[in-house]
Coordinates of C-alpha atoms and ligand atoms in Angstrom, one line a residue:
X1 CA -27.2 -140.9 -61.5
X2 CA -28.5 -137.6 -59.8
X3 CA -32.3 -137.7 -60.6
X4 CA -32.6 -133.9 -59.7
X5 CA -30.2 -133.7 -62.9
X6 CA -31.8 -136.4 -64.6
X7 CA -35.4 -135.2 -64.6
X8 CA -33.8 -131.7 -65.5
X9 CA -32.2 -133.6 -68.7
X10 CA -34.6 -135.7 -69.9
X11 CA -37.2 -132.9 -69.9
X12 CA -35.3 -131.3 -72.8
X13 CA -36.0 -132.8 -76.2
X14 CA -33.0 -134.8 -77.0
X15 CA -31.8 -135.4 -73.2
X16 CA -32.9 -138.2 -72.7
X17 CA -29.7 -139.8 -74.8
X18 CA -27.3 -138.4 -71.3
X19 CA -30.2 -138.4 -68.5
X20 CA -28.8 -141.5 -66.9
X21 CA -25.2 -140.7 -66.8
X22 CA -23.2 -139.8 -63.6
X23 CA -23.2 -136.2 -62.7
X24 CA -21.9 -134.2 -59.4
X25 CA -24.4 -133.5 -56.6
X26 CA -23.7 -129.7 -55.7
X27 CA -23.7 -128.8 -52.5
X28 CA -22.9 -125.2 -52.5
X29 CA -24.9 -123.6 -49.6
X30 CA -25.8 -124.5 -46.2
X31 CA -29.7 -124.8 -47.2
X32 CA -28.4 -127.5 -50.0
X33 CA -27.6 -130.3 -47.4
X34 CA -31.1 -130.5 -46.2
X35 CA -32.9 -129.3 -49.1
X36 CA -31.5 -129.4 -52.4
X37 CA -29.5 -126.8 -53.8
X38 CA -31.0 -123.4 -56.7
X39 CA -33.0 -123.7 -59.2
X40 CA -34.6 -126.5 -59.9
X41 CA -32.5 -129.1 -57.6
X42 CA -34.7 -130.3 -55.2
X43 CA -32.7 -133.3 -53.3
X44 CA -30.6 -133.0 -50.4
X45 CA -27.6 -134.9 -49.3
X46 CA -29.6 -137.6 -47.5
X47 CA -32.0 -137.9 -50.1
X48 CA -29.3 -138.3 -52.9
X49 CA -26.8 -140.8 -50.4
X50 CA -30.7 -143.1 -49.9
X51 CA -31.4 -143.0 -53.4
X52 CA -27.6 -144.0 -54.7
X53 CA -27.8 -146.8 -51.7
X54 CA -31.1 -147.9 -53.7
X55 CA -29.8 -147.5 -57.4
X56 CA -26.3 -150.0 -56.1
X57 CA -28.8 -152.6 -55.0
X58 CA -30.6 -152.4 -58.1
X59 CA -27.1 -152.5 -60.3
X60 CA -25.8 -155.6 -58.7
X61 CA -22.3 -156.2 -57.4
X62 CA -20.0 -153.5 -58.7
X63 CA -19.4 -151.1 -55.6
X64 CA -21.4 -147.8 -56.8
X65 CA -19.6 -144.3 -56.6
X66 CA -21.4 -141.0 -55.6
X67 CA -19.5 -137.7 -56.5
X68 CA -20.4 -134.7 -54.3
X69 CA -18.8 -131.3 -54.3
X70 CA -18.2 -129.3 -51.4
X71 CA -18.6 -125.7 -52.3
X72 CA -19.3 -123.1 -49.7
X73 CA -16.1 -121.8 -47.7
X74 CA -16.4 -118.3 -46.8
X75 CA -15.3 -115.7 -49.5
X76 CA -16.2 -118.3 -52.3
X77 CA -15.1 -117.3 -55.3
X78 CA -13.2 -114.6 -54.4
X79 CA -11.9 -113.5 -58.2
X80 CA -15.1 -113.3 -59.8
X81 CA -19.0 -112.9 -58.9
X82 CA -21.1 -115.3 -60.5
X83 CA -20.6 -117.0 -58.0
X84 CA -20.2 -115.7 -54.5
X85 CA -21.4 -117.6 -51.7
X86 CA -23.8 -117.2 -48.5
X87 CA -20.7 -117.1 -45.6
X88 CA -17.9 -113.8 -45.4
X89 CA -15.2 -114.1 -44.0
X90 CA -15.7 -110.8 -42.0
X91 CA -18.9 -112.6 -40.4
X92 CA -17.7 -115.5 -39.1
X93 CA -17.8 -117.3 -42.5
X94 CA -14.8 -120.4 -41.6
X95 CA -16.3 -120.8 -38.1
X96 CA -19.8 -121.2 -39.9
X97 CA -18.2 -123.0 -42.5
X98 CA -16.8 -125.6 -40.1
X99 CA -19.8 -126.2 -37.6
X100 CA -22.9 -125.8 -39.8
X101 CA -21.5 -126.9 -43.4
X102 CA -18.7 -129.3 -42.5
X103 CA -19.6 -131.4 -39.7
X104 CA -23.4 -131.6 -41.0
X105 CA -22.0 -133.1 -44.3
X106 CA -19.5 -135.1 -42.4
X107 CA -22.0 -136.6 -40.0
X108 CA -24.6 -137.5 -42.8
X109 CA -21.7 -139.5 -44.6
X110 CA -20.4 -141.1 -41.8
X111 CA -23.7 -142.7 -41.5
X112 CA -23.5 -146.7 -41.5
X113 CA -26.2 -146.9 -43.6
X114 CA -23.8 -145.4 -46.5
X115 CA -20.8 -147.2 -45.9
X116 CA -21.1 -149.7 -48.5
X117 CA -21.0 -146.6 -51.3
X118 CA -17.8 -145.0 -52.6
X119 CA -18.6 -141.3 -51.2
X120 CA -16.2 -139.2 -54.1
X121 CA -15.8 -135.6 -53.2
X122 CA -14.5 -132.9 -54.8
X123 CA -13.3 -130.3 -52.5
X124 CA -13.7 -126.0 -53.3
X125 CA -13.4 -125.6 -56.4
X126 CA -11.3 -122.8 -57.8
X127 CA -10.4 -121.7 -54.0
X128 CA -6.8 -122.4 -53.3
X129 CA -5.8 -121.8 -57.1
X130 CA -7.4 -118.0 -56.0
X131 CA -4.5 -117.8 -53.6
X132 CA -1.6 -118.6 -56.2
X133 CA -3.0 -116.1 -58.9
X134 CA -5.3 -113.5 -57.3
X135 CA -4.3 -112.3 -54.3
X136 CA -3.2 -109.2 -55.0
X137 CA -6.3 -108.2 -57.4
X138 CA -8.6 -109.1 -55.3
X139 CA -9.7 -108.1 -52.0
X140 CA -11.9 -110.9 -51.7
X141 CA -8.5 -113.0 -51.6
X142 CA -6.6 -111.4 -50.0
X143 CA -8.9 -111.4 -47.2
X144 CA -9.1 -115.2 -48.0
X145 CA -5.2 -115.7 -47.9
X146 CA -4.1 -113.1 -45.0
X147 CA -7.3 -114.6 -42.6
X148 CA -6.0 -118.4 -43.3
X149 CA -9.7 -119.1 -44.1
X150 CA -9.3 -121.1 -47.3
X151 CA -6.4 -123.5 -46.3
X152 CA -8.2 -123.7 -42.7
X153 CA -11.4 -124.4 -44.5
X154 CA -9.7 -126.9 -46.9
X155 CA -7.9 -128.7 -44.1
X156 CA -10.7 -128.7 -41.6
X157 CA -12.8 -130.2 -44.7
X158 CA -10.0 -132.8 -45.4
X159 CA -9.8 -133.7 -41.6
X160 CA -13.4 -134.8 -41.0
X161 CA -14.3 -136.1 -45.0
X162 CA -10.7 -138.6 -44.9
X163 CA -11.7 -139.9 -41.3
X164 CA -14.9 -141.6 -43.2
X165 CA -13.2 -144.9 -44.4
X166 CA -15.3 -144.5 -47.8
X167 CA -15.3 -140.8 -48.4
X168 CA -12.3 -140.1 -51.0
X169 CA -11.3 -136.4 -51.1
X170 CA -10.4 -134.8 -54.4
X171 CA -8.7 -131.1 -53.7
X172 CA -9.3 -129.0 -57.4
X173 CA -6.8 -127.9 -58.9
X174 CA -7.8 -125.0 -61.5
X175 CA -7.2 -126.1 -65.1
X176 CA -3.7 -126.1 -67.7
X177 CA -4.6 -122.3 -68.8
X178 CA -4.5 -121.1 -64.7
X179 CA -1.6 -123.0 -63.5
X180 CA 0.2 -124.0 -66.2
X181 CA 3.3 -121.6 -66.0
X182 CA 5.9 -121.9 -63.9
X183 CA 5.6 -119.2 -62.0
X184 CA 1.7 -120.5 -60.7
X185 CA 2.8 -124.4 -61.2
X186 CA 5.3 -124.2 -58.4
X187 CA 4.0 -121.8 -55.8
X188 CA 0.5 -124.3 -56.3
X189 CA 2.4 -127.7 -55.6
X190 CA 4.1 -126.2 -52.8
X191 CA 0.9 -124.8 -51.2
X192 CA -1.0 -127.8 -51.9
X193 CA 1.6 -130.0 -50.2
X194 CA 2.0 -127.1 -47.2
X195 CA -1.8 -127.4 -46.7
X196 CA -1.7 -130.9 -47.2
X197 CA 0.9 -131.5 -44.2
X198 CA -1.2 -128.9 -41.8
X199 CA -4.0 -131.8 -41.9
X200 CA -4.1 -134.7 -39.1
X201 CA -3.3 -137.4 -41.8
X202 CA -0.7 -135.1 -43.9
X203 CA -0.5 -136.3 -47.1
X204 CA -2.6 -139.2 -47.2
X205 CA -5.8 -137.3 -46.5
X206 CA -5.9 -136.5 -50.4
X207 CA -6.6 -138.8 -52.4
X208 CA -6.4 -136.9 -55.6
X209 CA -6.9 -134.0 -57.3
X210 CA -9.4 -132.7 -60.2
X211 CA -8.7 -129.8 -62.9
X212 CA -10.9 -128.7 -65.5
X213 CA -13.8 -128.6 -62.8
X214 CA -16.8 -126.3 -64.5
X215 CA -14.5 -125.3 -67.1
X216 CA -13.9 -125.9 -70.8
X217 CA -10.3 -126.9 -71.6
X218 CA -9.9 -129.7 -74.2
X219 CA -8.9 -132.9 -72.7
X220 CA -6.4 -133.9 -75.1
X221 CA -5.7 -131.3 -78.2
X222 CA -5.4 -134.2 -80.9
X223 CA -3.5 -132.1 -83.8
X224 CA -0.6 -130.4 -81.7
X225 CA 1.2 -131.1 -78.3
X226 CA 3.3 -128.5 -76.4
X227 CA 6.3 -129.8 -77.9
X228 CA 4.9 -129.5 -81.7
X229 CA 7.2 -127.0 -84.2
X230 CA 5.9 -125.0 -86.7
X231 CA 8.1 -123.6 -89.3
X232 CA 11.0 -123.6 -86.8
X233 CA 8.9 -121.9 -84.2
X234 CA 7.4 -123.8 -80.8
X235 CA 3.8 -123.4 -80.4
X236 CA 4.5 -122.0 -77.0
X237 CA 4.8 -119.1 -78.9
X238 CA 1.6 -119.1 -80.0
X239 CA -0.9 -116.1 -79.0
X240 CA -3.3 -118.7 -77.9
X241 CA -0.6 -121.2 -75.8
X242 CA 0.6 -118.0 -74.8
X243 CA 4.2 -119.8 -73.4
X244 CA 2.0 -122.2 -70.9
X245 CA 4.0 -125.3 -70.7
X246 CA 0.2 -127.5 -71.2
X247 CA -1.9 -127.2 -74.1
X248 CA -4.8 -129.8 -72.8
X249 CA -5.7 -130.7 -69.4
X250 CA -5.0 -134.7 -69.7
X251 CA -0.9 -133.8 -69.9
X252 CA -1.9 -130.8 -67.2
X253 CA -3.1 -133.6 -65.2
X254 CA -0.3 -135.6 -65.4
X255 CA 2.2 -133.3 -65.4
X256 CA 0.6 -131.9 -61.7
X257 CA 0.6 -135.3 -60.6
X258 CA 4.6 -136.0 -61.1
X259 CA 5.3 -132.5 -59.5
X260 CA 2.6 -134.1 -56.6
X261 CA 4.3 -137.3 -56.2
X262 CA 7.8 -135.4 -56.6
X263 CA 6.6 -133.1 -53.8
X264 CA 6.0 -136.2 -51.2
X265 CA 2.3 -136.8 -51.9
X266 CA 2.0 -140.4 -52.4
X267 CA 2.4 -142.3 -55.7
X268 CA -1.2 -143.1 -55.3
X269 CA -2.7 -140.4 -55.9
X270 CA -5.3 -140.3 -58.9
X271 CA -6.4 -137.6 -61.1
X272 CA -9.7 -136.7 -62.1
X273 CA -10.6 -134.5 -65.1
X274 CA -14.0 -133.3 -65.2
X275 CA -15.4 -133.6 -69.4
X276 CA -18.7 -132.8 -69.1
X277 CA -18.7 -129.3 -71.4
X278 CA -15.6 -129.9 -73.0
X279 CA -15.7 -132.1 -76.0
X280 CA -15.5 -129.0 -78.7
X281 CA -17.7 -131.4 -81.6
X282 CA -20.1 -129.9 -83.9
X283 CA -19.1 -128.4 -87.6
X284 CA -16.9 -125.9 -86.3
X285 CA -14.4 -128.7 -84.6
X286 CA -11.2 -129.2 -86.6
X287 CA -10.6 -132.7 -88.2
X288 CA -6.6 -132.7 -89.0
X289 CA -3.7 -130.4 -88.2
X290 CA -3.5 -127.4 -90.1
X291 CA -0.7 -126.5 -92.9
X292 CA -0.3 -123.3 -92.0
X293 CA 3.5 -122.2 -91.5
X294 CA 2.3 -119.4 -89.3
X295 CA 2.7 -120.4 -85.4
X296 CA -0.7 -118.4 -84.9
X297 CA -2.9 -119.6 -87.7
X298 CA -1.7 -123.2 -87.3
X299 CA -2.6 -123.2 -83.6
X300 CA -6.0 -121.1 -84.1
X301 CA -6.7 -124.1 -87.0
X302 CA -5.6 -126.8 -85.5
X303 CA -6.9 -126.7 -81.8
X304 CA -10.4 -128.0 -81.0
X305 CA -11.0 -125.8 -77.9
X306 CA -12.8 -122.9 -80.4
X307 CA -12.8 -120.2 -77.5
X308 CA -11.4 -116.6 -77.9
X309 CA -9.5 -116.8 -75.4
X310 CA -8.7 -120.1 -72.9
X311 CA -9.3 -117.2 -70.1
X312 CA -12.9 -117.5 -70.9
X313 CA -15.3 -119.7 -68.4
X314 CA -18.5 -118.4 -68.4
X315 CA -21.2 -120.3 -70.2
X316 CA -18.8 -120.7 -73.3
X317 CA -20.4 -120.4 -76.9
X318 CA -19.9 -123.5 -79.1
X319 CA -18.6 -125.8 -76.3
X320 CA -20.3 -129.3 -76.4
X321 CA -20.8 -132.5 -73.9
X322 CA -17.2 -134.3 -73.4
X323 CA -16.1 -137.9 -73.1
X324 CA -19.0 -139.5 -70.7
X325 CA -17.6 -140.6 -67.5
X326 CA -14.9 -143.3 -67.8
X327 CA -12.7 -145.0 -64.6
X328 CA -9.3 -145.5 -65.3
X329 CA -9.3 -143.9 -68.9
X330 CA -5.2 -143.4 -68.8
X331 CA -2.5 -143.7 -66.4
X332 CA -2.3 -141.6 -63.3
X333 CA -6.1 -140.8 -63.7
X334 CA -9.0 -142.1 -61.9
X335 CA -11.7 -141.2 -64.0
X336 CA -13.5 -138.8 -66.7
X337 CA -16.0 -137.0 -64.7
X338 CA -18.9 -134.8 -65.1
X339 CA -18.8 -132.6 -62.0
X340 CA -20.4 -129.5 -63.5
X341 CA -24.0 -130.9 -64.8
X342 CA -24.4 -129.7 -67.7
X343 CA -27.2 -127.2 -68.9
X344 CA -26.7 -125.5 -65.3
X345 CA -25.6 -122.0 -65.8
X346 CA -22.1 -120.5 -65.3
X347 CA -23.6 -117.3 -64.0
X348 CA -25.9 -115.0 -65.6
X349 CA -25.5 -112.8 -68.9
X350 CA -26.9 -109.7 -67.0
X351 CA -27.5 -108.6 -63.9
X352 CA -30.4 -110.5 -62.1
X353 CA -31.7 -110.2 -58.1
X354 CA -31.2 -113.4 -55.9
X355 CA -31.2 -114.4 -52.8
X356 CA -27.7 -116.9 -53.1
X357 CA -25.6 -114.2 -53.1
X358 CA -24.7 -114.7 -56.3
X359 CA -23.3 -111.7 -58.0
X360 CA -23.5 -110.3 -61.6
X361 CA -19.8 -111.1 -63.3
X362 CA -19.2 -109.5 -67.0
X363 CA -17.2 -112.7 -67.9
X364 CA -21.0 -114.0 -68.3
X365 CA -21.9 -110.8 -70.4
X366 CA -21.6 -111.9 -74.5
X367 CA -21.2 -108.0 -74.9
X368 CA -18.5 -108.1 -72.8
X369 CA -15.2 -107.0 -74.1
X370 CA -12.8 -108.4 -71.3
X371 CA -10.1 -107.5 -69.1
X372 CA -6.0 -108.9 -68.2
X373 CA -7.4 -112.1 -67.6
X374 CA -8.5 -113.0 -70.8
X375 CA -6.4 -110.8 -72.6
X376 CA -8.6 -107.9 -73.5
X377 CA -11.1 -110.3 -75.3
X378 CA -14.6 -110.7 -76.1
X379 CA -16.4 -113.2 -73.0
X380 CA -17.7 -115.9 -75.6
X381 CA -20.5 -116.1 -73.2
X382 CA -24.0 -117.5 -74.1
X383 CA -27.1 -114.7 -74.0
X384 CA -29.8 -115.4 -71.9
X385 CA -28.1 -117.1 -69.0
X386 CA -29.7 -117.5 -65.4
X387 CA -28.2 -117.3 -62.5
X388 CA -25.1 -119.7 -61.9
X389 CA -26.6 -123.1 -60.7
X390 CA -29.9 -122.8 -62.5
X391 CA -31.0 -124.6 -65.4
X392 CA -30.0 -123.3 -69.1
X393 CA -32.1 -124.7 -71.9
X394 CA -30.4 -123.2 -74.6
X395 CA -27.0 -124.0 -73.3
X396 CA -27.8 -127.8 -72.7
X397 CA -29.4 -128.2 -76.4
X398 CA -25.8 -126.3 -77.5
X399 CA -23.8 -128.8 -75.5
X400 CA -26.1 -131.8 -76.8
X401 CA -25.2 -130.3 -80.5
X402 CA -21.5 -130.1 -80.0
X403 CA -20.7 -133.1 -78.2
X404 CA -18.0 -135.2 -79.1
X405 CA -17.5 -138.0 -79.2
X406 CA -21.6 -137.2 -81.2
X407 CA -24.4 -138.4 -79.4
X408 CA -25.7 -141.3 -81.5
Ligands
BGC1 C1 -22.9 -122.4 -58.9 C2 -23.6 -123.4 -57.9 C3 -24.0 -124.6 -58.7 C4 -22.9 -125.2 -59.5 C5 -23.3 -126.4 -60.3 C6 -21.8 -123.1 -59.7 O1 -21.3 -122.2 -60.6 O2 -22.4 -121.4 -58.1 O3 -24.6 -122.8 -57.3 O4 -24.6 -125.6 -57.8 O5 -22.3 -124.2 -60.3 O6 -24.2 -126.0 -61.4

């Protein structure tokens, strides 16, 4: 339990139902090891590794896991804005990168005072799916791809974080509506398993990967599955599946991990799925299948995910708190996690000064009306968002509202 999170939570009327579950610790700048990360985190990665050391002697035997994200290679987010990091790679971003974000996080876990924790991380999120899908839009990735600074980044991260013997490294792996055509499915396996092999221990210095990190994406879609018919017609053909071969991220999951395993990563690798914003409850969630002979309306009725468009992933409108973190909750996954905290922002809904280098993206803007990537569609963002990382009332008493399964 994160108390920076916790105290954030339970100050919110209601919050105290979810204050003492499991949530990530972000550490997504430099300043954030020593001193807590924005807004109103206030821990840093010493202060969170002595206080889970306290909480496993207070919870008795069962080994206690701590889930930290590693989130500042240079170039971060190099397809949107909400949330560009401190380092470029133009200044000397991956050598910084290395030596003052890398090795200070390495050398705080490597600690003996730690090593009877379960040190989880999850690994740049969003940052080698950027290569697959958005290199040539972007010259923020392009940069990132033709300077080697995100797989060098990745792998020098993997190097150092698999040496600890009880650091676990989880790479992220984008979500079902990013990857989940062929034509990005592939090229990602391969580059994960190229980068993979670059690192001292090759494959065996991942030990799994996580999708749905920070986004919405149902877990499991309980009225339809990709291979459902309607009136003759697949729902792949569907405006919504739009020909992906995934509809939810729990099949996504698996399906990544056979094309892993396939690949030559080994058969142990475990998936994570991060559930914290995308349990879709609330009045507006469907409770059967629809009847509808139409592809379109049956998919638009049926699914639970109630975006516009599955392109959306700022601050979505109507989303709600998913399954609460579970180990082991299927085969070929590890856990149900909640790596984004919820009620922290996806990025602000206008434009607003900082000093994180965080940048205004439209995505976050409700009056937005979109672009290719979402199809031309409206952002389904929330109004009245801060910054990305800070705390969002509004958006945590939304999430509280809509979870599913209900808070009791
Ligand atoms: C932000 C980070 C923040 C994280 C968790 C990201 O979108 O860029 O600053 O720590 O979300 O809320």
């Amino acid at each position: 339990m994160n108390p920076d999170w916790s105290r954030s939570a339970s100050n919110e009327p209601g919050g105290s139902r979810v204050a003492n579950l499991s949530t990530a610790v972000w550490l997504d700048r430099i300043a954030a090891i020593s001193s807590g990360s924005a807004g109103n985190n206030a821990m840093g990665l010493r202060d969170h590794l002595d206080e889970a050391v306290r909480q496993d002697a207070a919870n008795g035997s069962a080994p206690l896991t701590i889930q930290v994200v590693v989130y500042d290679l240079p170039n971060r987010d190099c397809s949107a804005l909400a949330s560009n990091g401190e380092l470029k790679i133009a200044q000397n971003g991956l050598a910084r990168y290395k030596a003052e974000f890398i090795d200070v996080i390495a050398g705080i876990m490597a600690d003996p005072k730690y090593s009877n924790l379960r040190i989880v991380t999850i690994i740049e999120p969003d940052s080698l799916p950027n290569l697959i899908t958005n290199v040539n839009a972007f010259a923020a990735c392009q940069e990132a791809q033709s300077s080697g600074a995100y797989v060098q980044g990745v792998q020098y991260a993997l190097n150092k974080l698999h040496a600890i013997r009880n650091v676990y490294t989880y790479v992220d792996a984008a979500h079902h509506a990013w990857l989940g055509w062929d034509n990005n499915f592939s090229p990602m396996v391969n580059l994960f398993h190229q980068m993979a092999t670059g690192t001292t221990a090759g494959v065996n210095s991942i030990d799994g990967f996580i999708v749905n990190t920070a986004n919405f994406s149902a877990t499991i879609e309980p009225h339809f599955t990709i291979n459902t018919m309607v009136n003759g017609q697949s729902v792949r053909q569907s405006k919504w599946v739009d020909w992906n071969w995934y509809v939810d991220e729990q099949s996504f999951a698996v399906g990544l991990r056979n094309a892993l395993v396939a690949k030559g990563f080994p058969n142990t690798l475990g998936m994570l799925i991060d559930t914290s914003r995308n349990g879709w409850g609330g009045s507006a969630r469907p409770t059967a299948a629809s009847t509808s002979t139409n592809v379109d309306t049956f998919v638009n009725q049926s699914r639970i995910d109630r975006r516009i468009h599955a392109g959306n992933w700022c601050n979505q409108s109507g989303a709600g708190l998913g399954e609460r973190p579970t180990a082991a909750p299927a085969a070929g996954l590890d856990a149900y996690v909640w790596i984004k905290p919820p009620g922290e922002s996806d990025g602000s809904s206008s434009q607003i000064p900082n000093d994180e280098g965080k940048g205004f993206d439209r995505m976050c803007d409700p009056t937005y009306t979109g672009n290719s990537l979402n199809g031309n569609n409206m952002s389904g963002a929330l109004s009245g968002a801060p910054v990305s990382g800070h705390w969002f009332s509004a958006q945590f008493q939304q999430l509280m509202q809509n979870a599913y399964p209900p808070l009791s």
